Short mmCIF file of C-alpha atoms in Angstrom, two decimals:
data_model
loop_
_atom_site.label_atom_id
_atom_site.label_comp_id
_atom_site.label_asym_id
_atom_site.label_seq_id
_atom_site.Cartn_x
_atom_site.Cartn_y
_atom_site.Cartn_z
CA UNK A 1 48.31 138.73 78.83
CA UNK A 2 46.63 135.38 78.57
CA UNK A 3 43.28 137.00 79.37
CA UNK A 4 43.81 139.48 76.55
CA UNK A 5 44.78 136.70 74.18
CA UNK A 6 41.74 134.75 75.23
CA UNK A 7 39.42 137.70 74.73
CA UNK A 8 41.03 138.40 71.35
CA UNK A 9 40.64 134.78 70.37
CA UNK A 10 37.03 134.80 71.54
CA UNK A 11 36.24 137.91 69.49
CA UNK A 12 37.99 136.48 66.44
CA UNK A 13 36.09 133.24 66.86
CA UNK A 14 32.77 135.05 67.22
CA UNK A 15 33.44 136.96 63.99
CA UNK A 16 34.32 133.76 62.17
CA UNK A 17 31.27 132.00 63.51
CA UNK A 18 29.12 134.91 62.41
CA UNK A 19 30.64 134.73 58.93
CA UNK A 20 30.15 131.00 58.82
CA UNK A 21 26.50 131.35 59.68
CA UNK A 22 25.77 133.65 56.78
CA UNK A 23 23.92 131.50 54.28
CA UNK A 24 23.72 131.69 50.50
CA UNK A 25 20.84 134.15 50.64
CA UNK A 26 23.01 136.50 52.73
CA UNK A 27 25.93 135.96 50.37
CA UNK A 28 23.85 136.91 47.32
CA UNK A 29 22.45 140.04 48.98
CA UNK A 30 25.92 141.02 50.23
CA UNK A 31 27.63 140.44 46.87
CA UNK A 32 25.05 142.51 44.99
CA UNK A 33 24.82 139.98 42.16
CA UNK A 34 22.52 137.03 41.53
CA UNK A 35 24.05 134.55 39.07
CA UNK A 36 21.44 132.41 37.32
CA UNK A 37 22.11 129.32 35.23
CA UNK A 38 19.87 129.67 32.15
CA UNK A 39 19.86 127.37 29.12
CA UNK A 40 19.95 129.64 26.09
CA UNK A 41 19.14 127.11 23.37
CA UNK A 42 15.68 126.35 24.65
CA UNK A 43 13.25 128.83 23.07
CA UNK A 44 11.06 130.49 24.17
CA UNK A 45 12.33 129.94 27.73
CA UNK A 46 15.94 130.83 27.02
CA UNK A 47 17.43 132.13 23.76
CA UNK A 48 19.42 135.02 22.28
CA UNK A 49 18.14 138.01 20.31
CA UNK A 50 19.83 139.30 17.14
CA UNK A 51 22.34 141.25 19.24
CA UNK A 52 23.25 138.05 21.08
CA UNK A 53 21.67 139.23 24.34
CA UNK A 54 19.96 136.57 26.44
CA UNK A 55 16.15 136.80 26.31
CA UNK A 56 13.21 134.56 27.18
CA UNK A 57 10.87 133.51 29.95
CA UNK A 58 13.64 132.14 32.16
CA UNK A 59 15.79 135.23 31.62
CA UNK A 60 12.95 137.51 32.71
CA UNK A 61 12.23 135.24 35.65
CA UNK A 62 15.84 135.58 36.82
CA UNK A 63 15.70 139.35 36.39
CA UNK A 64 12.51 139.49 38.50
CA UNK A 65 14.16 137.42 41.22
CA UNK A 66 17.22 139.65 41.24
CA UNK A 67 14.99 142.75 41.46
CA UNK A 68 13.13 141.25 44.42
CA UNK A 69 16.47 140.63 46.16
CA UNK A 70 17.65 144.12 45.28
CA UNK A 71 20.70 142.91 43.36
CA UNK A 72 21.90 142.78 39.74
CA UNK A 73 21.16 139.69 37.67
CA UNK A 74 23.91 137.88 35.82
CA UNK A 75 22.74 135.35 33.23
CA UNK A 76 25.19 132.44 32.92
CA UNK A 77 24.56 130.43 29.74
CA UNK A 78 24.48 126.83 30.92
CA UNK A 79 23.74 123.89 28.58
CA UNK A 80 21.52 121.23 30.14
CA UNK A 81 24.28 118.73 31.05
CA UNK A 82 26.35 121.44 32.78
CA UNK A 83 23.71 122.65 35.22
CA UNK A 84 25.02 120.66 38.17
CA UNK A 85 28.75 121.31 37.73
CA UNK A 86 27.96 125.02 37.38
CA UNK A 87 26.03 125.01 40.65
CA UNK A 88 28.41 122.80 42.63
CA UNK A 89 31.53 124.67 41.60
CA UNK A 90 29.97 127.95 42.70
CA UNK A 91 29.73 129.51 39.23
CA UNK A 92 26.00 130.14 39.69
CA UNK A 93 23.72 130.66 42.68
CA UNK A 94 20.37 129.54 41.30
CA UNK A 95 19.21 127.50 38.33
CA UNK A 96 16.41 129.06 36.28
CA UNK A 97 16.71 126.55 33.48
CA UNK A 98 13.38 124.77 32.97
CA UNK A 99 14.58 121.88 35.12
CA UNK A 100 12.14 119.02 35.74
CA UNK A 101 11.86 118.32 39.46
CA UNK A 102 12.30 114.54 39.44
CA UNK A 103 12.74 112.63 42.71
CA UNK A 104 15.98 111.17 41.37
CA UNK A 105 17.43 114.66 40.86
CA UNK A 106 16.05 115.95 44.17
CA UNK A 107 18.54 113.62 45.88
CA UNK A 108 21.26 115.90 44.54
CA UNK A 109 19.87 119.44 44.39
CA UNK A 110 17.22 121.44 46.26
CA UNK A 111 14.14 122.33 44.21
CA UNK A 112 11.65 125.14 44.78
CA UNK A 113 7.94 124.62 44.11
CA UNK A 114 7.23 124.44 40.35
CA UNK A 115 7.42 127.80 38.57
CA UNK A 116 6.19 126.54 35.21
CA UNK A 117 4.67 123.41 33.68
CA UNK A 118 5.06 122.17 30.13
CA UNK A 119 2.62 120.19 28.08
CA UNK A 120 4.30 118.09 25.43
CA UNK A 121 3.33 117.54 21.81
CA UNK A 122 4.14 114.82 19.31
CA UNK A 123 5.76 116.23 16.17
CA UNK A 124 6.32 114.08 13.09
CA UNK A 125 8.44 114.31 9.95
CA UNK A 126 6.97 114.63 6.47
CA UNK A 127 5.23 111.49 5.23
CA UNK A 128 4.89 109.81 8.63
CA UNK A 129 1.45 108.23 9.07
CA UNK A 130 -0.45 108.54 12.33
CA UNK A 131 -2.46 110.95 14.41
CA UNK A 132 -1.68 109.88 17.98
CA UNK A 133 1.25 108.90 20.20
CA UNK A 134 0.34 105.20 19.94
CA UNK A 135 0.80 105.33 16.17
CA UNK A 136 4.48 106.05 16.82
CA UNK A 137 4.99 102.49 18.04
CA UNK A 138 8.08 100.91 16.47
CA UNK A 139 9.28 104.16 14.90
CA UNK A 140 12.52 106.10 15.45
CA UNK A 141 11.86 108.87 17.96
CA UNK A 142 14.31 111.59 18.96
CA UNK A 143 14.52 114.16 21.74
CA UNK A 144 17.02 116.36 23.55
CA UNK A 145 19.19 114.14 25.74
CA UNK A 146 18.35 114.12 29.43
CA UNK A 147 15.10 116.05 29.23
CA UNK A 148 11.88 114.98 30.91
CA UNK A 149 10.38 113.97 27.57
CA UNK A 150 13.53 112.03 26.58
CA UNK A 151 13.31 109.98 29.76
CA UNK A 152 9.59 109.43 29.14
CA UNK A 153 10.12 108.31 25.53
CA UNK A 154 12.83 105.84 26.56
CA UNK A 155 10.46 104.30 29.10
CA UNK A 156 7.63 103.99 26.53
CA UNK A 157 9.91 102.36 23.95
CA UNK A 158 11.11 99.90 26.59
CA UNK A 159 7.44 99.08 27.34
CA UNK A 160 6.60 98.58 23.67
CA UNK A 161 9.68 96.46 23.16
CA UNK A 162 10.15 97.95 19.69
CA UNK A 163 11.32 101.18 18.14
CA UNK A 164 14.46 103.27 18.56
CA UNK A 165 15.27 106.25 20.72
CA UNK A 166 17.71 108.93 19.51
CA UNK A 167 19.01 111.53 21.95
CA UNK A 168 20.53 114.72 20.54
CA UNK A 169 22.53 117.38 22.35
CA UNK A 170 20.36 120.36 21.47
CA UNK A 171 16.76 121.07 20.57
CA UNK A 172 17.99 122.47 17.24
CA UNK A 173 19.69 119.17 16.32
CA UNK A 174 16.50 117.24 17.10
CA UNK A 175 14.44 119.35 14.72
CA UNK A 176 17.17 119.29 12.07
CA UNK A 177 17.17 115.48 12.23
CA UNK A 178 13.35 115.50 12.09
CA UNK A 179 13.14 117.76 9.04
CA UNK A 180 15.83 115.68 7.30
CA UNK A 181 13.78 112.56 7.98
CA UNK A 182 16.53 110.93 10.08
CA UNK A 183 13.96 110.42 12.81
CA UNK A 184 10.22 109.85 12.37
CA UNK A 185 8.99 111.80 15.36
CA UNK A 186 9.89 113.77 18.43
CA UNK A 187 8.11 114.77 21.60
CA UNK A 188 8.87 118.30 22.67
CA UNK A 189 7.26 120.97 24.78
CA UNK A 190 4.22 122.41 23.02
CA UNK A 191 5.82 125.86 23.20
CA UNK A 192 8.97 124.70 21.39
CA UNK A 193 6.99 122.63 18.89
CA UNK A 194 4.77 125.58 17.94
CA UNK A 195 7.71 127.96 17.70
CA UNK A 196 9.59 125.56 15.41
CA UNK A 197 6.64 124.76 13.15
CA UNK A 198 5.78 128.46 12.80
CA UNK A 199 9.41 129.47 12.13
CA UNK A 200 9.44 127.65 8.79
CA UNK A 201 13.06 126.64 9.40
CA UNK A 202 12.09 122.97 9.44
CA UNK A 203 10.04 122.16 6.32
CA UNK A 204 7.58 119.28 6.40
CA UNK A 205 7.21 118.83 10.16
CA UNK A 206 3.78 118.87 11.77
CA UNK A 207 2.22 118.54 15.23
CA UNK A 208 -0.20 115.60 15.41
CA UNK A 209 -1.23 115.32 19.06
CA UNK A 210 -0.56 116.07 22.70
CA UNK A 211 1.72 113.49 24.30
CA UNK A 212 -0.16 111.45 26.94
CA UNK A 213 2.08 112.32 29.88
CA UNK A 214 1.86 114.05 33.23
CA UNK A 215 2.69 117.74 32.75
CA UNK A 216 6.39 118.43 33.02
CA UNK A 217 6.66 120.58 36.14
CA UNK A 218 9.88 122.57 36.26
CA UNK A 219 11.40 124.20 39.33
CA UNK A 220 14.13 126.59 40.34
CA UNK A 221 17.05 124.83 41.97
CA UNK A 222 19.96 125.56 44.25
CA UNK A 223 22.10 123.76 46.82
CA UNK A 224 20.16 121.10 48.68
CA UNK A 225 21.08 122.45 52.12
CA UNK A 226 20.28 126.13 51.46
CA UNK A 227 16.90 126.17 53.19
CA UNK A 228 16.93 129.94 53.58
CA UNK A 229 17.26 130.43 49.84
CA UNK A 230 14.85 127.62 48.92
CA UNK A 231 12.28 129.19 51.25
CA UNK A 232 12.73 132.51 49.54
CA UNK A 233 12.41 130.92 46.09
CA UNK A 234 9.15 129.22 47.09
CA UNK A 235 7.65 132.49 48.25
CA UNK A 236 8.94 134.23 45.14
CA UNK A 237 7.24 131.71 42.82
CA UNK A 238 4.01 132.15 44.79
CA UNK A 239 4.27 135.95 44.52
CA UNK A 240 4.88 135.78 40.76
CA UNK A 241 1.54 133.98 40.36
CA UNK A 242 -0.26 136.11 42.96
CA UNK A 243 0.73 139.43 41.40
CA UNK A 244 -0.16 138.37 37.88
CA UNK A 245 3.46 138.55 36.73
CA UNK A 246 3.40 134.84 35.81
CA UNK A 247 0.44 135.38 33.47
CA UNK A 248 2.15 138.47 32.07
CA UNK A 249 5.35 136.60 31.27
CA UNK A 250 3.31 133.77 29.76
CA UNK A 251 1.53 136.21 27.46
CA UNK A 252 4.84 137.85 26.53
CA UNK A 253 6.83 134.71 25.65
CA UNK A 254 4.35 131.94 24.94
CA UNK A 255 1.33 133.86 23.76
CA UNK A 256 -2.29 132.79 23.54
CA UNK A 257 -4.10 130.62 26.05
CA UNK A 258 -4.02 130.05 29.78
CA UNK A 259 -0.74 129.63 31.66
CA UNK A 260 -0.40 126.13 33.12
CA UNK A 261 -1.69 125.36 36.62
CA UNK A 262 1.25 124.98 39.00
CA UNK A 263 -0.58 123.04 41.70
CA UNK A 264 -1.49 119.39 41.69
CA UNK A 265 -5.15 118.82 42.64
CA UNK A 266 -5.78 117.03 45.96
CA UNK A 267 -2.18 117.19 47.15
CA UNK A 268 -0.10 119.39 49.43
CA UNK A 269 3.45 120.21 48.65
CA UNK B 1 33.93 126.70 47.17
CA UNK B 2 33.15 123.20 46.01
CA UNK B 3 30.15 122.07 47.99
CA UNK B 4 29.27 118.54 46.99
CA UNK B 5 28.76 115.29 48.82
CA UNK B 6 29.91 112.30 46.85
CA UNK B 7 27.43 109.43 46.73
CA UNK B 8 29.56 106.65 45.36
CA UNK B 9 27.08 103.91 46.13
CA UNK B 10 24.51 105.46 43.81
CA UNK B 11 27.07 105.81 41.05
CA UNK B 12 28.50 102.30 41.44
CA UNK B 13 25.00 100.91 40.94
CA UNK B 14 25.28 102.22 37.36
CA UNK B 15 28.67 100.65 36.74
CA UNK B 16 27.34 97.66 34.72
CA UNK B 17 25.64 100.03 32.25
CA UNK B 18 28.84 102.03 31.92
CA UNK B 19 30.94 98.92 31.31
CA UNK B 20 28.54 97.88 28.55
CA UNK B 21 29.10 101.33 27.09
CA UNK B 22 32.85 100.77 27.33
CA UNK B 23 32.48 97.64 25.20
CA UNK B 24 30.71 99.64 22.49
CA UNK B 25 33.43 102.29 22.68
CA UNK B 26 36.12 99.66 22.16
CA UNK B 27 34.16 98.04 19.34
CA UNK B 28 33.86 101.33 17.45
CA UNK B 29 37.53 102.19 18.01
CA UNK B 30 38.81 98.78 16.88
CA UNK B 31 36.58 98.72 13.78
CA UNK B 32 37.64 102.24 12.89
CA UNK B 33 41.30 101.26 13.20
CA UNK B 34 40.96 98.14 11.04
CA UNK B 35 39.13 100.00 8.29
CA UNK B 36 41.31 103.05 8.82
CA UNK B 37 44.58 101.16 8.29
CA UNK B 38 43.24 99.58 5.09
CA UNK B 39 42.13 102.98 3.80
CA UNK B 40 45.41 104.60 4.82
CA UNK B 41 47.39 102.00 2.87
CA UNK B 42 45.12 102.71 -0.11
CA UNK B 43 45.66 106.47 0.25
CA UNK B 44 49.42 105.94 0.50
CA UNK B 45 49.36 103.92 -2.72
CA UNK B 46 47.28 106.63 -4.39
CA UNK B 47 49.91 109.17 -3.46
CA UNK B 48 52.71 106.97 -4.79
CA UNK B 49 50.85 106.03 -7.96
CA UNK B 50 51.88 109.14 -9.85
CA UNK B 51 48.31 109.38 -11.16
CA UNK B 52 47.22 113.01 -10.77
CA UNK B 53 43.54 112.31 -9.97
CA UNK B 54 44.23 109.58 -7.42
CA UNK B 55 46.93 111.59 -5.77
CA UNK B 56 44.61 114.62 -5.57
CA UNK B 57 41.94 112.51 -3.86
CA UNK B 58 44.46 111.23 -1.33
CA UNK B 59 45.95 114.65 -0.66
CA UNK B 60 42.61 116.35 -0.10
CA UNK B 61 41.43 113.51 2.17
CA UNK B 62 44.55 113.82 4.32
CA UNK B 63 44.36 117.63 4.37
CA UNK B 64 40.72 117.72 5.48
CA UNK B 65 41.13 114.92 8.03
CA UNK B 66 44.15 116.53 9.65
CA UNK B 67 43.10 120.16 9.53
CA UNK B 68 39.48 120.14 10.65
CA UNK B 69 38.18 119.20 14.13
CA UNK B 70 37.18 115.58 14.62
CA UNK B 71 33.90 116.84 16.06
CA UNK B 72 33.14 118.57 12.76
CA UNK B 73 33.96 115.41 10.78
CA UNK B 74 31.61 113.31 12.89
CA UNK B 75 28.84 115.93 12.75
CA UNK B 76 29.15 116.06 8.95
CA UNK B 77 28.99 112.27 8.75
CA UNK B 78 25.54 112.51 10.32
CA UNK B 79 23.85 115.79 9.44
CA UNK B 80 26.01 116.67 6.44
CA UNK B 81 25.40 113.52 4.42
CA UNK B 82 21.73 113.51 5.47
CA UNK B 83 21.14 116.68 3.50
CA UNK B 84 22.00 114.57 0.44
CA UNK B 85 19.40 112.02 1.52
CA UNK B 86 21.87 109.54 2.98
CA UNK B 87 20.82 108.61 6.52
CA UNK B 88 23.46 107.06 8.73
CA UNK B 89 22.60 105.84 12.21
CA UNK B 90 24.51 107.47 15.08
CA UNK B 91 26.70 104.38 15.38
CA UNK B 92 27.62 104.39 11.71
CA UNK B 93 28.11 108.18 11.66
CA UNK B 94 30.51 107.95 14.55
CA UNK B 95 32.35 105.04 12.91
CA UNK B 96 32.59 106.86 9.58
CA UNK B 97 33.76 110.07 11.22
CA UNK B 98 36.49 108.43 13.28
CA UNK B 99 37.56 106.18 10.41
CA UNK B 100 37.88 109.18 8.10
CA UNK B 101 40.04 110.90 10.69
CA UNK B 102 42.13 107.79 11.37
CA UNK B 103 42.77 107.13 7.69
CA UNK B 104 44.01 110.68 7.16
CA UNK B 105 46.40 110.65 10.09
CA UNK B 106 47.63 107.12 9.42
CA UNK B 107 48.28 107.88 5.74
CA UNK B 108 50.51 110.72 6.88
CA UNK B 109 52.29 108.39 9.32
CA UNK B 110 52.79 105.84 6.56
CA UNK B 111 54.20 108.47 4.24
CA UNK B 112 56.75 109.40 6.89
CA UNK B 113 57.58 105.73 7.40
CA UNK B 114 58.02 105.22 3.65
CA UNK B 115 60.45 108.11 3.52
CA UNK B 116 62.56 106.25 6.05
CA UNK B 117 62.88 103.24 3.76
CA UNK B 118 65.57 103.77 1.09
CA UNK B 119 64.20 103.23 -2.44
CA UNK B 120 67.28 101.17 -3.19
CA UNK B 121 65.40 98.38 -1.44
CA UNK B 122 62.57 98.55 -3.94
CA UNK B 123 65.11 98.52 -6.75
CA UNK B 124 66.84 95.51 -5.24
CA UNK B 125 63.49 93.71 -4.98
CA UNK B 126 62.64 94.59 -8.58
CA UNK B 127 66.02 93.30 -9.76
CA UNK B 128 65.15 89.96 -8.14
CA UNK B 129 62.23 89.77 -10.55
CA UNK B 130 59.41 91.00 -8.29
CA UNK B 131 56.67 93.14 -9.77
CA UNK B 132 56.22 96.63 -8.36
CA UNK B 133 53.22 95.42 -6.36
CA UNK B 134 55.12 92.43 -4.98
CA UNK B 135 58.05 94.61 -3.99
CA UNK B 136 55.67 96.87 -2.10
CA UNK B 137 53.89 93.99 -0.41
CA UNK B 138 56.87 91.88 0.63
CA UNK B 139 59.64 94.38 1.14
CA UNK B 140 58.31 97.87 1.77
CA UNK B 141 54.99 97.32 3.58
CA UNK B 142 56.32 95.17 6.45
CA UNK B 143 59.04 97.71 7.20
CA UNK B 144 56.61 100.57 6.85
CA UNK B 145 54.21 99.01 9.38
CA UNK B 146 57.09 98.46 11.77
CA UNK B 147 58.12 102.10 11.69
CA UNK B 148 54.53 103.28 11.83
CA UNK B 149 53.56 100.91 14.63
CA UNK B 150 53.91 103.30 17.54
CA UNK B 151 52.15 106.20 15.81
CA UNK B 152 49.38 103.67 15.05
CA UNK B 153 49.09 102.92 18.74
CA UNK B 154 48.70 106.62 19.40
CA UNK B 155 45.96 106.79 16.79
CA UNK B 156 44.18 103.86 18.45
CA UNK B 157 44.19 105.78 21.74
CA UNK B 158 42.80 108.79 19.89
CA UNK B 159 40.09 106.62 18.35
CA UNK B 160 38.98 105.51 21.82
CA UNK B 161 38.87 109.10 23.05
CA UNK B 162 37.15 110.35 19.89
CA UNK B 163 34.15 108.09 20.53
CA UNK B 164 33.15 110.57 23.23
CA UNK B 165 32.20 112.98 20.42
CA UNK B 166 29.41 110.61 19.36
CA UNK B 167 26.93 112.34 21.67
CA UNK B 168 26.65 115.17 19.13
CA UNK B 169 25.07 112.80 16.63
CA UNK B 170 22.73 111.09 19.08
CA UNK B 171 24.97 108.21 20.09
CA UNK B 172 23.92 107.02 23.53
CA UNK B 173 25.26 103.49 23.86
CA UNK B 174 29.00 104.23 24.04
CA UNK B 175 30.75 104.95 27.34
CA UNK B 176 30.44 108.72 27.11
CA UNK B 177 26.87 108.60 25.83
CA UNK B 178 25.77 106.29 28.63
CA UNK B 179 27.49 108.53 31.19
CA UNK B 180 25.84 111.64 29.80
CA UNK B 181 22.40 109.96 29.92
CA UNK B 182 22.90 108.85 33.51
CA UNK B 183 24.05 112.34 34.41
CA UNK B 184 20.82 113.86 33.12
CA UNK B 185 18.82 111.23 34.93
CA UNK B 186 20.46 111.36 38.36
CA UNK B 187 22.47 114.61 38.46
CA UNK B 188 25.38 112.70 40.09
CA UNK B 189 27.71 114.40 37.64
CA UNK B 190 31.04 114.19 39.42
CA UNK B 191 30.87 110.54 40.46
CA UNK B 192 29.71 109.38 37.03
CA UNK B 193 32.30 111.32 35.06
CA UNK B 194 35.04 110.32 37.49
CA UNK B 195 34.17 106.67 36.90
CA UNK B 196 34.02 107.22 33.14
CA UNK B 197 37.42 108.91 33.21
CA UNK B 198 38.94 105.98 35.09
CA UNK B 199 37.45 103.51 32.60
CA UNK B 200 38.79 105.54 29.65
CA UNK B 201 42.20 105.69 31.33
CA UNK B 202 42.28 101.94 31.91
CA UNK B 203 41.26 101.16 28.33
CA UNK B 204 43.90 103.40 26.78
CA UNK B 205 46.55 102.21 29.22
CA UNK B 206 45.75 98.62 28.32
CA UNK B 207 46.12 99.51 24.64
CA UNK B 208 49.53 101.16 25.01
CA UNK B 209 50.88 98.39 27.24
CA UNK B 210 49.71 95.58 24.99
CA UNK B 211 51.01 97.48 21.97
CA UNK B 212 54.43 97.56 23.61
CA UNK B 213 54.25 93.83 24.26
CA UNK B 214 53.18 93.09 20.71
CA UNK B 215 55.90 95.35 19.34
CA UNK B 216 58.60 93.61 21.35
CA UNK B 217 57.38 90.25 20.03
CA UNK B 218 56.83 91.31 16.43
CA UNK B 219 59.91 93.36 15.78
CA UNK B 220 62.67 91.13 17.06
CA UNK B 221 65.60 91.10 14.73
#
C-alpha cells in the first residue's frame, strides 16, 4: 500500500516537475498563440489602418516571429508606459515595441540583440531660427515621455543649464504642440519626423538637422530569466537580416535608403 | 502568473525626487482650491443675482464642469486654448483645468448649502439695516461655508488626485509626472507606483484628518 502510494507520488511529482521545467518558449508553442506588446501610436512602426487593424513594421515583425514559431500572432496594443505591467502580469509574451535597450532597463527585463536602430532628427516649429541642434539651446523642447530621445534631451538641457523640457504622452500630442507653437522644437525618430512633415497634418514644421546622438538601438524584450526564449529571439533577429526580410520590411514601411546597421563596430555582443 | 522581483532599494533611491513631486502636487491642489472657492462664491452670487446673462454664465460653467471628464477639461486648457493662440505652460494648464472643475463642483455645493439656510435670516438681517451685500457677507456666507465645509474637503482630495491627469499636458514635475518619468527610465513600474500610491494616500488622509480637526475647532456652538 505504502509502496503504491510512494510510486503514485513519485509519478505525480515527476509530471509536476516536467510541467515546471517547461519554459516560456514551450508555453507559447503549446498554447498556439504568441502575444506581442506593440505600441500602436508610433508610426510607421505601429499604427492602425482605416479599418482600425494594427499595421506597421513592429506588427509585421511580430507576425514573422509567430510564423517562425508555428503559432498565431495576437497584437496587444500597449502604450509605452504600460509595456512592463503588460509583460509582468502575463498579458503578453514578448515586447515588439521599439524599446530602447538601456542598461537601466536591462536590470528589469531581458533584451534580445537590436532588431532596429533609429536615427533622430531635430524638428522645429514655424519661425524658429537655427539649423543645428546647438541652436536649440535655451529653447522649449518637447518629446514623447520616457523615450530614448526624451531622456537624451533632458540630459542635454541639464548640461546647458538653460531651456525647458516638455514631455507629452503621445507622439501625436508632441507634434500638435509643435505645430501650435507651444514648443519650439522636438527630437524624434527620422522616420516619424518625415512621416509627420509629409502628412501635412502639422503646418509650419520643418526638419533642420540630424540630432547628434548615438543611434537608438531597439530590441525585443521578454522576462529576464527566459533564456530559452531570449536565445530564440536573438537567432530570429539574425535570420531576419540574413534572409533579407529586414531590408524588405524597411522598404515596405520606411521607404528609401539603407536600413540601419544593427551591429556596433569593434564590439561583440 | 505574476512573475516579478521587487527591487525596493532601487526605488527608494528615487524617493527624494518623488517627494519633491508631492510638494508640487500639493501646491497645485491648494492653489486650485483657493482660487476655486473664490470663483465658486462668485458663481453662486451670479446665480442669485437674478441677472439673466450672469446666471447663464454661471449655469453653463457648472454644467460643463460637472458633466465632462476632468481629463478633457485639463486637455482643453492646454491644447484647446492654444488653438486660439493662448499658450499656457503645463503647470498653468493643469491649475486652470482643476480650478475650473473645482469651481463648478463647489458652486453646486454652495447652492445646496444656501438652500439649507432659511431666507427669513436674510430678511431679519435686512430689517436690522444691513444692505443685501452685508447680509450675505455677515449672515449667510459664514453659515454657508460651515455647511459646505465637508464637501469642500472632498473636493480638496479630488484636487490632489486630479493632478495626476497633468501628464496629458506635459506636466512632469508633479508626483504622478515624476513617477511616470522614472518608470520610463528604470522600468521598475510596480515599486514606483506603489510608493506613489502610498504618498497620495498619506496626503489625502492628512487633508481629511486636519479638516476634521479644523471643523471641530471652527464650528463650535
